[in-house]
mmCIF file of C-alpha atoms in Angstrom:
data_model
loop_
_atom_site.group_PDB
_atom_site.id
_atom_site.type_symbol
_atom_site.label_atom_id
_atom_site.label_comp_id
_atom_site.label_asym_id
_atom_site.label_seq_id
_atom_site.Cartn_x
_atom_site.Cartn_y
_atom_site.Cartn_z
ATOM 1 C CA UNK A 1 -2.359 -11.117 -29.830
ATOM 2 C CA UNK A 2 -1.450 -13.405 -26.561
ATOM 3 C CA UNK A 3 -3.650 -13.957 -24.080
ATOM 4 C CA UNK A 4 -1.931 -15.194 -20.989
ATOM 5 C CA UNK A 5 -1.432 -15.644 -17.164
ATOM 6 C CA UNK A 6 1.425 -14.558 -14.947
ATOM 7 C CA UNK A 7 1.711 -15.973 -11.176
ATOM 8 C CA UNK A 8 4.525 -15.535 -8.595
ATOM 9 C CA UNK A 9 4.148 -18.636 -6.455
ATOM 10 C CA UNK A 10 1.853 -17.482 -3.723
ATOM 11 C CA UNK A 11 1.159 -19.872 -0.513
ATOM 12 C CA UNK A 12 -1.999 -20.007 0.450
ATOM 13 C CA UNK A 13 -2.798 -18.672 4.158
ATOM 14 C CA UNK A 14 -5.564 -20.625 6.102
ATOM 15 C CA UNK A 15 -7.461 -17.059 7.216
ATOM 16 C CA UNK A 16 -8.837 -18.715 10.265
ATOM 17 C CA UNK A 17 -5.537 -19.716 11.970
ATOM 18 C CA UNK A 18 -2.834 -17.936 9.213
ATOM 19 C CA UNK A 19 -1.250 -21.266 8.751
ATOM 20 C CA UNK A 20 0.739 -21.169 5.536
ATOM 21 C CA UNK A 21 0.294 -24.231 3.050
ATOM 22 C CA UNK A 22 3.064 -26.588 3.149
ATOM 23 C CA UNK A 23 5.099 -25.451 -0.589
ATOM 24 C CA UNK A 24 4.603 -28.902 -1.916
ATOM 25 C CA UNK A 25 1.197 -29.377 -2.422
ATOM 26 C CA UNK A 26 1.350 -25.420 -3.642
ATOM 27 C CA UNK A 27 4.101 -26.222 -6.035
ATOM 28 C CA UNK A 28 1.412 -29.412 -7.189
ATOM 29 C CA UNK A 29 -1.070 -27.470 -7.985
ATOM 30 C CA UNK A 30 1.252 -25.032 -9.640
ATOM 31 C CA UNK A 31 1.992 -27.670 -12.188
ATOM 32 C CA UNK A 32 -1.698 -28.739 -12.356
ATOM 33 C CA UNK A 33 -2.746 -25.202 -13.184
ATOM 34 C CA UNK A 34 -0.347 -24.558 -16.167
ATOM 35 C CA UNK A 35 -1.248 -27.986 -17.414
ATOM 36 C CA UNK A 36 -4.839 -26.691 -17.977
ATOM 37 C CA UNK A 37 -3.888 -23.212 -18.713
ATOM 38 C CA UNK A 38 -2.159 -24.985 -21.846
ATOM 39 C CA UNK A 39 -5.881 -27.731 -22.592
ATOM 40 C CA UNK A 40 -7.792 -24.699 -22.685
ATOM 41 C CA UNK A 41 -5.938 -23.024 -24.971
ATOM 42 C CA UNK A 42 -4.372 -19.964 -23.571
ATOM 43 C CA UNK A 43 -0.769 -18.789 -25.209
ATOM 44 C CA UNK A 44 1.102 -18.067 -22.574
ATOM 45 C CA UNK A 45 2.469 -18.255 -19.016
ATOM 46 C CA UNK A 46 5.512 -16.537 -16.628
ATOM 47 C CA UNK A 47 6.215 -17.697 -13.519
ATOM 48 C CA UNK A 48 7.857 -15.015 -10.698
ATOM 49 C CA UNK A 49 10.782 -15.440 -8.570
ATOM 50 C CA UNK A 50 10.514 -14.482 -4.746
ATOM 51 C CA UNK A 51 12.931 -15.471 -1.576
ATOM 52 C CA UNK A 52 10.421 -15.151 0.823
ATOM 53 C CA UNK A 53 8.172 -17.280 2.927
ATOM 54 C CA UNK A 54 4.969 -16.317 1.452
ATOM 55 C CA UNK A 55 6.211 -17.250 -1.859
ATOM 56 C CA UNK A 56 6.572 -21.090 -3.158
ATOM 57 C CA UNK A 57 8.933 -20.117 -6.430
ATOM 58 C CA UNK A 58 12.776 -19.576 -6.093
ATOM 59 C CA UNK A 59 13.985 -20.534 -8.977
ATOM 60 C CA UNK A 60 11.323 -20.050 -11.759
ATOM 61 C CA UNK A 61 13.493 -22.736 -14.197
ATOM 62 C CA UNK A 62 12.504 -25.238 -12.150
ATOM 63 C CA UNK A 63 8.168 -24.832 -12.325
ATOM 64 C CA UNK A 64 9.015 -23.873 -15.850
ATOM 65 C CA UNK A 65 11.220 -27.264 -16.302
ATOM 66 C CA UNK A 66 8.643 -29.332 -14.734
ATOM 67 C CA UNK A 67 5.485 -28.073 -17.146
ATOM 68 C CA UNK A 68 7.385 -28.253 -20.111
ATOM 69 C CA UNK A 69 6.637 -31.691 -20.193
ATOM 70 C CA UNK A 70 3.009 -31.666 -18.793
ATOM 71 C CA UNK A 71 2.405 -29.323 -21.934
ATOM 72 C CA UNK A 72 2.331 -28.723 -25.556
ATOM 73 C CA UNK A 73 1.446 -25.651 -27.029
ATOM 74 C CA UNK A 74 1.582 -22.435 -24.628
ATOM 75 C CA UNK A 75 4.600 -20.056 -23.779
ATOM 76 C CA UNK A 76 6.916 -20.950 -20.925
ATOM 77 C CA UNK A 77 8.193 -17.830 -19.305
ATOM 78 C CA UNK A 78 9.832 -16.430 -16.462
ATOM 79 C CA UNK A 79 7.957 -13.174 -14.970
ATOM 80 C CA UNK A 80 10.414 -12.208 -14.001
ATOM 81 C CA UNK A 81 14.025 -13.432 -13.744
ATOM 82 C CA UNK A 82 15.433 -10.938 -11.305
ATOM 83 C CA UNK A 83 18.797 -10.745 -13.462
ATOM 84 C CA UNK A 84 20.218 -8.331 -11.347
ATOM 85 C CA UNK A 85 21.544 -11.093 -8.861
ATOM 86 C CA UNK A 86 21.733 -14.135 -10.708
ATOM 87 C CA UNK A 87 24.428 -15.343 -13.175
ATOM 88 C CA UNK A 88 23.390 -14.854 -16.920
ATOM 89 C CA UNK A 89 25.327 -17.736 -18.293
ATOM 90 C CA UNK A 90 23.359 -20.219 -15.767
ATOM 91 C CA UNK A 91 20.516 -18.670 -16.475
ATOM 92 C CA UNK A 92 20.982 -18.605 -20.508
ATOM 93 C CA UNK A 93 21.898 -22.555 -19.731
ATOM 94 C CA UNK A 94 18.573 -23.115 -17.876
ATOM 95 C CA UNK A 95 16.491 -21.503 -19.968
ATOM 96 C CA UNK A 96 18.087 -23.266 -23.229
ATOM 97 C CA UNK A 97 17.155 -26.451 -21.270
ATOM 98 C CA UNK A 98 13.502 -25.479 -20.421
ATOM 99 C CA UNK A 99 13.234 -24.201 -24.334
ATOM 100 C CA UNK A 100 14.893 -27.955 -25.920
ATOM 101 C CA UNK A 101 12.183 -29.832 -23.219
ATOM 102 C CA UNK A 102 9.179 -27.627 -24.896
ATOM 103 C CA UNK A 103 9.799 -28.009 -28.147
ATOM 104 C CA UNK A 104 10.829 -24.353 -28.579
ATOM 105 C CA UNK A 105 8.637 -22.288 -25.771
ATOM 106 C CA UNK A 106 10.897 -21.066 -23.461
ATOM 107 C CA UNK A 107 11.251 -17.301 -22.972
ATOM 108 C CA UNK A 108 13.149 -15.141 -20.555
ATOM 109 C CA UNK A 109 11.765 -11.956 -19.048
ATOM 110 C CA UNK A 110 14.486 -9.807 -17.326
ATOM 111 C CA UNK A 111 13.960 -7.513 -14.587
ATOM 112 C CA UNK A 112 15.123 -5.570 -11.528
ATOM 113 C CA UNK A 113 11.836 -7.716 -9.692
ATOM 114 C CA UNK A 114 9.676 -5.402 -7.127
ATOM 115 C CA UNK A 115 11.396 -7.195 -3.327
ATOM 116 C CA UNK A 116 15.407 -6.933 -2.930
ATOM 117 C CA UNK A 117 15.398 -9.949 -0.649
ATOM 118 C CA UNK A 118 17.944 -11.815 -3.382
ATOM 119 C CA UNK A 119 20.578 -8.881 -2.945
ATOM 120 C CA UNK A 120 21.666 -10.063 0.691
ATOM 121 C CA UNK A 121 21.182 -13.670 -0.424
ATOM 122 C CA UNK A 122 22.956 -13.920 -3.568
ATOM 123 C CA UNK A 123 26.031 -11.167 -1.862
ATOM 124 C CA UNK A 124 25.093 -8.074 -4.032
ATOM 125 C CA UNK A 125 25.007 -4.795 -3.031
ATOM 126 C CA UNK A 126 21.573 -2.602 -3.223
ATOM 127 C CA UNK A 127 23.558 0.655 -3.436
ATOM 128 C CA UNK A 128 25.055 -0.852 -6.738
ATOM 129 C CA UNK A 129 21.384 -1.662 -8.234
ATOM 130 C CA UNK A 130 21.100 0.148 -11.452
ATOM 131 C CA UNK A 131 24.814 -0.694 -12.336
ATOM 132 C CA UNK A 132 24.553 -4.482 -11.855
ATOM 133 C CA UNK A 133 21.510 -4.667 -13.625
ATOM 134 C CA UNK A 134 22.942 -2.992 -16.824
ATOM 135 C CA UNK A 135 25.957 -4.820 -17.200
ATOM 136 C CA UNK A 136 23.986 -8.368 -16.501
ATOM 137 C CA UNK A 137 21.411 -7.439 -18.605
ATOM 138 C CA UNK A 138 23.893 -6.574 -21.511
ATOM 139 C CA UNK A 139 25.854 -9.986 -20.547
ATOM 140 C CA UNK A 140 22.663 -11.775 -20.944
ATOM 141 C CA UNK A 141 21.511 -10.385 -24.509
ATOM 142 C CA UNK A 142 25.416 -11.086 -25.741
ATOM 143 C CA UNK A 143 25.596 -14.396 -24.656
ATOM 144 C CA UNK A 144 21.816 -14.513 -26.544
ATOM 145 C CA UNK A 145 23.715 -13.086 -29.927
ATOM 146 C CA UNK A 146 27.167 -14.520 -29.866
ATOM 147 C CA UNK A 147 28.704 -18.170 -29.373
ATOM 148 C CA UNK A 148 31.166 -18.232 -28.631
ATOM 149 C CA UNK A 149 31.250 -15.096 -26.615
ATOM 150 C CA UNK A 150 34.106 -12.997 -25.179
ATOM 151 C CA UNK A 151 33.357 -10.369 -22.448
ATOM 152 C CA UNK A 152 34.572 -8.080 -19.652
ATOM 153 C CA UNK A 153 32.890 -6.453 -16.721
ATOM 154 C CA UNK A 154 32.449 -5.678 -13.403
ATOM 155 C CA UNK A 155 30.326 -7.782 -11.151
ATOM 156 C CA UNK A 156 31.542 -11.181 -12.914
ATOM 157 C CA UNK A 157 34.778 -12.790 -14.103
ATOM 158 C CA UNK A 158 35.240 -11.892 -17.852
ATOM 159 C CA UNK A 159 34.627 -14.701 -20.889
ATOM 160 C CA UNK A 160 37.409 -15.403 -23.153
ATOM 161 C CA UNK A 161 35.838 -16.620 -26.526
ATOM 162 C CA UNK A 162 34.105 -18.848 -24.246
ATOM 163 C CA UNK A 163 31.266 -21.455 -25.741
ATOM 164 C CA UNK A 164 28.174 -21.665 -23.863
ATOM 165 C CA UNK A 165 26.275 -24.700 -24.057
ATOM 166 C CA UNK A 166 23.104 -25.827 -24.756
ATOM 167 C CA UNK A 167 21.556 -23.521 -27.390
ATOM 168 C CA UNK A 168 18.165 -22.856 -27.671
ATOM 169 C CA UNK A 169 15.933 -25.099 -30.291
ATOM 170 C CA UNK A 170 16.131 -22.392 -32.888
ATOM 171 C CA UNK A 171 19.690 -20.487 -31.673
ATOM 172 C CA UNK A 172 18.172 -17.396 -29.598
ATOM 173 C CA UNK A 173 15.463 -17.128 -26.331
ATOM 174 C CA UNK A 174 13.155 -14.454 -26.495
ATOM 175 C CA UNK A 175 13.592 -11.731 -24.433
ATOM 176 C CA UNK A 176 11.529 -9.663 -22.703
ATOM 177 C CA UNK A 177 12.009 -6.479 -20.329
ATOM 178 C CA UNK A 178 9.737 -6.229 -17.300
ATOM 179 C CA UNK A 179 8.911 -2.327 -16.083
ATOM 180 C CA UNK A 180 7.317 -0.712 -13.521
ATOM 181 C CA UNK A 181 7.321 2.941 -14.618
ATOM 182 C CA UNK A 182 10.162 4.760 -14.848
ATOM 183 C CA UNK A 183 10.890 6.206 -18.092
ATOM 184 C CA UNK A 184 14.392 5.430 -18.164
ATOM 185 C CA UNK A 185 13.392 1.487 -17.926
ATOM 186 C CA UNK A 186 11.139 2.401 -20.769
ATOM 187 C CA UNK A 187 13.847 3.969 -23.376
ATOM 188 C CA UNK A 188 16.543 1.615 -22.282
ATOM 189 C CA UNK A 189 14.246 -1.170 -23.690
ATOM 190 C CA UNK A 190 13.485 0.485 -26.776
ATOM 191 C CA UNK A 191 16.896 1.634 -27.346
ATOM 192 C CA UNK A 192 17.736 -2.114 -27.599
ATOM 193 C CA UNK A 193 15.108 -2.797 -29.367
ATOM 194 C CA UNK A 194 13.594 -5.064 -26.382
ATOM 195 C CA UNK A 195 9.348 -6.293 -26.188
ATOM 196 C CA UNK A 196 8.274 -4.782 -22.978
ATOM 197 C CA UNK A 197 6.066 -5.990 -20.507
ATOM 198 C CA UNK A 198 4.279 -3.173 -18.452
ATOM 199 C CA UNK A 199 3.039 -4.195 -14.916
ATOM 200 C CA UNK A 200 0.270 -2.339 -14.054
ATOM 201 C CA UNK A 201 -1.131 -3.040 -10.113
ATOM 202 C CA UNK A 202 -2.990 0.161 -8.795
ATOM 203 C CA UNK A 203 -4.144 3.236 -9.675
ATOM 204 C CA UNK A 204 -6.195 4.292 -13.154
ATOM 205 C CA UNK A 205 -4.602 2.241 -15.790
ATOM 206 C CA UNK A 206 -5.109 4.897 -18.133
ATOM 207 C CA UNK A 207 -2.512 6.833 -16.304
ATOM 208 C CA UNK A 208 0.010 4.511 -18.238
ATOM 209 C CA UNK A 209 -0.429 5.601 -21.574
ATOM 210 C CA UNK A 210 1.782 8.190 -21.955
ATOM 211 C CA UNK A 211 4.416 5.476 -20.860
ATOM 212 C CA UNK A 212 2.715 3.080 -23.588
ATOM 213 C CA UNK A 213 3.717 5.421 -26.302
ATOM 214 C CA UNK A 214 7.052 6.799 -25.013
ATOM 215 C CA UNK A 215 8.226 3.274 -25.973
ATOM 216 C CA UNK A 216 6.555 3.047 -28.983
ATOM 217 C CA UNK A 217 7.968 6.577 -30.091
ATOM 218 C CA UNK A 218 11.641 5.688 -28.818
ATOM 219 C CA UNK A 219 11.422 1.895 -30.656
ATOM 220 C CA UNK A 220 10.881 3.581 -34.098
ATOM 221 C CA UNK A 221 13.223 6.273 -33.259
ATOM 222 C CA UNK A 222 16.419 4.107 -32.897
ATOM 223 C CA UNK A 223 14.864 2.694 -35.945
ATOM 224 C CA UNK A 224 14.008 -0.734 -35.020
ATOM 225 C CA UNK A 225 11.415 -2.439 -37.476
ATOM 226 C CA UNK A 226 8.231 -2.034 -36.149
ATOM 227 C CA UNK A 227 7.259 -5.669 -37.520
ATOM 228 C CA UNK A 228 8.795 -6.905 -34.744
ATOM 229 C CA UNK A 229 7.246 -4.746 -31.955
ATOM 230 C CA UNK A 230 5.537 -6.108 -28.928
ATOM 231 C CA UNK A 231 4.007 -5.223 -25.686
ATOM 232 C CA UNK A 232 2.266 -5.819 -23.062
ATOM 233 C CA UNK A 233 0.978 -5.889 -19.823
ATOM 234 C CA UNK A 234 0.394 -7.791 -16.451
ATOM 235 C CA UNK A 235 -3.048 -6.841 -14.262
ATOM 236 C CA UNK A 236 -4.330 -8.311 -11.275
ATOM 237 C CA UNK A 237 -7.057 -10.189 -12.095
ATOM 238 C CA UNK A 238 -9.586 -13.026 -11.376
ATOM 239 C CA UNK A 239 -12.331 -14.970 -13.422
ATOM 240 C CA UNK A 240 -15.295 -16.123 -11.537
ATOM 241 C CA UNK A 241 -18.881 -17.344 -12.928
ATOM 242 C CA UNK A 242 -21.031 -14.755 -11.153
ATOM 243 C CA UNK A 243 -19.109 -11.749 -9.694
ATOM 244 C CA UNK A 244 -21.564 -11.633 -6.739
ATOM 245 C CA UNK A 245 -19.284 -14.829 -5.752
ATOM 246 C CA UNK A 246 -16.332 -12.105 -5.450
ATOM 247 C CA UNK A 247 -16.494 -11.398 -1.922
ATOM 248 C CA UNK A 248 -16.116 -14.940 -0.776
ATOM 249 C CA UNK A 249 -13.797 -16.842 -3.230
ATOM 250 C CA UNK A 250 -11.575 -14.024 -4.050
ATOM 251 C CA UNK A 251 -11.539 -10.333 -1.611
ATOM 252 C CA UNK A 252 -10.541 -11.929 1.848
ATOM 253 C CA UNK A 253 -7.389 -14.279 0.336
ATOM 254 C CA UNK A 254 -6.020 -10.742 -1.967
ATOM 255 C CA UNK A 255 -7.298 -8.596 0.870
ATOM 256 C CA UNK A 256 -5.139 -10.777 3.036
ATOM 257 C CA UNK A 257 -2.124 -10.806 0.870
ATOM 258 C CA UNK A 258 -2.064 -7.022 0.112
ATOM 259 C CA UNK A 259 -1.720 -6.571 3.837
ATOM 260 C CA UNK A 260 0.973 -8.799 4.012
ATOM 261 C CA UNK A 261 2.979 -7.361 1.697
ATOM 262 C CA UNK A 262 2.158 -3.809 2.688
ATOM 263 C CA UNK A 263 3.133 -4.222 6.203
ATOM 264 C CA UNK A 264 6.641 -4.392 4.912
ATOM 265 C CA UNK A 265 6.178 -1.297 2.783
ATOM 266 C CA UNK A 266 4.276 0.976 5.158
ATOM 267 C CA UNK A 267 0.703 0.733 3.161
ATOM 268 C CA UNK A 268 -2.847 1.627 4.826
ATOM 269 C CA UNK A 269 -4.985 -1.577 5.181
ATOM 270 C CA UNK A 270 -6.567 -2.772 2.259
ATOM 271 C CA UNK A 271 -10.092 -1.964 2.338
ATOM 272 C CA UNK A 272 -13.225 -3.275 0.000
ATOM 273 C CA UNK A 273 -13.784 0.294 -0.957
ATOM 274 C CA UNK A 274 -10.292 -0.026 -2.905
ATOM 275 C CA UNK A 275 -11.380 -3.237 -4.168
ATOM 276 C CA UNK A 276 -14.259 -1.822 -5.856
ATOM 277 C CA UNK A 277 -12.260 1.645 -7.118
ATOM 278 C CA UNK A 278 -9.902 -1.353 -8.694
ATOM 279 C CA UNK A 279 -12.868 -3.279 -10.543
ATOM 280 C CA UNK A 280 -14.346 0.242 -11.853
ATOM 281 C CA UNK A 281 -14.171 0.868 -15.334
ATOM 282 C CA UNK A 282 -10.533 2.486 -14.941
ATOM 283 C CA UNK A 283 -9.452 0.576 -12.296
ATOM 284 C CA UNK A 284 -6.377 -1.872 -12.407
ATOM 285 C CA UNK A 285 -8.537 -5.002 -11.423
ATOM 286 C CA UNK A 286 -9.892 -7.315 -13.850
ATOM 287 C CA UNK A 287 -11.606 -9.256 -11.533
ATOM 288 C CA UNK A 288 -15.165 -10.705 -12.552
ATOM 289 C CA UNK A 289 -17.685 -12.480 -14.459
ATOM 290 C CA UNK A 290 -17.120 -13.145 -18.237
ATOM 291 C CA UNK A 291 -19.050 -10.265 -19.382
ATOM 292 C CA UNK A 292 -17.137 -7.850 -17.363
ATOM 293 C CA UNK A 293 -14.070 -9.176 -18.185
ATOM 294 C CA UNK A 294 -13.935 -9.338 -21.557
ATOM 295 C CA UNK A 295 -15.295 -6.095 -22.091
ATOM 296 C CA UNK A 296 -12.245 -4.637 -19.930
ATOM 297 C CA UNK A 297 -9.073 -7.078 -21.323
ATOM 298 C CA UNK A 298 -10.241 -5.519 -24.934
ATOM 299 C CA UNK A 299 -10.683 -2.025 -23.530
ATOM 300 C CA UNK A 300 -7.332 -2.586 -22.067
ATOM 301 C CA UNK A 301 -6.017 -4.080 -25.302
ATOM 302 C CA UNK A 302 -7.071 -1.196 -27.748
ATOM 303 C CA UNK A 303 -6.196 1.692 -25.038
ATOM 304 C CA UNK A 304 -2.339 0.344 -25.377
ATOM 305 C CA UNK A 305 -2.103 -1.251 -28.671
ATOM 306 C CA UNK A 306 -1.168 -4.596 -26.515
ATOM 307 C CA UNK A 307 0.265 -7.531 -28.208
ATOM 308 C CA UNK A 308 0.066 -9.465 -25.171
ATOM 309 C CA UNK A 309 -2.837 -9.350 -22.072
ATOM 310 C CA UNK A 310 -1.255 -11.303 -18.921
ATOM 311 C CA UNK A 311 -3.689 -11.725 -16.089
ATOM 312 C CA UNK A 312 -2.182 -12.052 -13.001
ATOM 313 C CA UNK A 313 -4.208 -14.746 -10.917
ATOM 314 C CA UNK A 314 -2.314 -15.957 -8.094
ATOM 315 C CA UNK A 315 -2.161 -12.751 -5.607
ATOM 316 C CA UNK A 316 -2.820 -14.295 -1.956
ATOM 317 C CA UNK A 317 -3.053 -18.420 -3.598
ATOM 318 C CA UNK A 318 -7.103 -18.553 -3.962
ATOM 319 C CA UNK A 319 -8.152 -22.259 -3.391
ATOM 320 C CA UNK A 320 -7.327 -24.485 -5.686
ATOM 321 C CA UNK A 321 -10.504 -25.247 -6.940
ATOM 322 C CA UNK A 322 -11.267 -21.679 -7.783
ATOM 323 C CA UNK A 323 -7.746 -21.342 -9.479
ATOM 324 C CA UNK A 324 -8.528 -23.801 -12.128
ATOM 325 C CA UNK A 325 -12.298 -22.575 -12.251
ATOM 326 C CA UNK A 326 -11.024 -18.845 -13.074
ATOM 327 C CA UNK A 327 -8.580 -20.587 -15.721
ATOM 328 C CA UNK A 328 -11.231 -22.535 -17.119
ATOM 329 C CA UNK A 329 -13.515 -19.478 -17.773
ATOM 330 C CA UNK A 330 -10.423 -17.475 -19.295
ATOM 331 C CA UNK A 331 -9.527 -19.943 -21.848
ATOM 332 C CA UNK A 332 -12.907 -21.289 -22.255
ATOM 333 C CA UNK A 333 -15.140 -18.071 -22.223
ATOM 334 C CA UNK A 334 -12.923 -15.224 -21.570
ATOM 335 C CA UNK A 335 -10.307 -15.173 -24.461
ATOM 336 C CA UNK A 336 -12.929 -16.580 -27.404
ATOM 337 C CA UNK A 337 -14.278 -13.526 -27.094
ATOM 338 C CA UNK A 338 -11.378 -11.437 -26.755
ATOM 339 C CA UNK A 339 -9.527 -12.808 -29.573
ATOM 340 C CA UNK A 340 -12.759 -12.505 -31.832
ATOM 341 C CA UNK A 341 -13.466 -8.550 -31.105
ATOM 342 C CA UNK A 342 -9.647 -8.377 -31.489
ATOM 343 C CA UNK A 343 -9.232 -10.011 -34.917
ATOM 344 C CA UNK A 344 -12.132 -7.932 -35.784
ATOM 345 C CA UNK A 345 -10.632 -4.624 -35.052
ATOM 346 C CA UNK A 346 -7.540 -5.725 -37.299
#
């Protein structure tokens, strides 16, 4: 069982004049964050990659590349690399880099990612979306199996028993498939035989289940060894020592960025009665004092049979101050307690 955090790079808004904070000192703290994430002991941590202003992280090699040497035990992962338009050789090459810096802790998680803002950037057409993201997915987990490789497709000149260089410490990078919810993302990844990452951010997170064990279903039934099984799942969350301190450290900065985002996507204005629906027993939020929390990551853990528990922190770039407070209390206070009722239930 891995008990993690996921972030995508969010700048920080001053709420009083909506000045964003300059990407530097963001990207500082960034680094300062995963180095504690790592001292107090948590297993893992993805990075996202955005191409937009409120968003510090590009390229999520780079953050990755950076606290691979400020660290020495936890996971290094993208979350997620939006393979769709970027090159899967470079991005087999940069991750083989990141995963010879750390010792072996690299780790790539693919997806489609949830903006389209790297289409127009990158020259790739959003009517061809499903298509590209098949074939560079499948040139990605080749290049992953085979060296040298030879290969032909569409959206990229072909490789003619081509060697790609540098290999990973130990010859392959994990992989991981990030998913929203459509079933077809679901079986594709168990018909490859693929750990899965489920990102759950609003509604009743039970509502996922069925979802939960279509993939487990569809992994044994194209007969992949269940040994090697994984899943899990990112929530929106945040660790605070008293959760009457909620409405000032936390609401108004995600409050803030939810509107943000859902201006561009046509959604109501976040309100604190959603906030509330999303810390209730069901809700998607994990977002509270230690007692509160753990009791929901292991509710959340047994409900899906989870090999991994990612809590997304970084939604709207709380200060930094309270970042590293709510990863102190997770690695400190939260997952103890987790991984004890966990082991227990084993």
């Amino acid at each position: 069982m891995q008990l993690g955090i996921t972030m995508f790079g969010d700048s920080r808004f001053d709420l009083a004049t909506n000045q964003i904070q300059s990407p530097e000192i963001r990207m500082k703290e960034i680094i300062e964050e995963i180095k504690l994430m790592d001292e107090v002991g948590l297993d893992y941590f993805g990075i996202g990659e955005h191409h937009r202003a409120d968003y510090v992280v590009a390229a999520p090699e780079i953050i990755l590349a950076a606290a691979a040497t400020q660290t020495q035990h936890i996971i290094l992962a993208s979350s997620v690399s939006v393979i769709s338009s970027a090159d899967p050789v470079k991005l087999f090459q940069d991750f083989a880099m990141i995963d010879l810096l750390s010792d072996g802790r690299a780790e790539i998680m693919a997806g489609r990612g949830s903006f389209t803002e790297s289409f127009p950037l990158f020259g790739y057409d959003l009517d061809q979306y499903n298509e590209i993201f098949e074939e560079k997915l499948d040139l990605l987990l080749k290049i992953n199996a085979n060296d040298p490789i030879t290969w032909k497709g569409k959206f990229r000149p072909e490789l003619n028993n081509q060697e790609i260089y540098p290999r990973p410490k130990h010859g392959k990078l994990p992989i991981w498939i990030a998913v929203g919810g459509t079933p077809q993302s679901v079986e594709r990844a168990a018909r490859l035989g693929l750990p899965v990452m489920f990102a759950i951010i609003g509604g009743h997170y039970h509502n996922f289940k069925a979802l939960f064990d279509y993939y487990r279903q569809a992994y044994q039934a194209y007969g992949h060894d269940m040994q090697n099984f994984q899943v899990g799942v990112h929530m929106h969350a945040f660790f605070v020592d008293d959760s009457q301190q909620l409405m000032n450290i936390h609401y108004p900065t995600y409050a803030a960025q939810m509107n943000r985002v859902g201006a561009t996507r046509g959604w109501p204005s976040y309100k604190p009665k959603q906030y509330e629906q999303g810390r209730s027993q069901a809700g998607h939020l994990i977002v509270g004092d230690t007692a509160y929390a753990v009791d929901k990551i292991i509710e959340v853990i047994e409900t899906f049979g989870l090999t991994r528990f990612a809590a997304h922190l970084d939604t709207g770039a709380m200060e930094h101050q309270h970042m590293m407070r709510a990863i102190e209390i997770y690695g400190t206070k939260i997952a103890p307690e987790v991984r004890k009722a966990v082991n227990k239930s084993v």
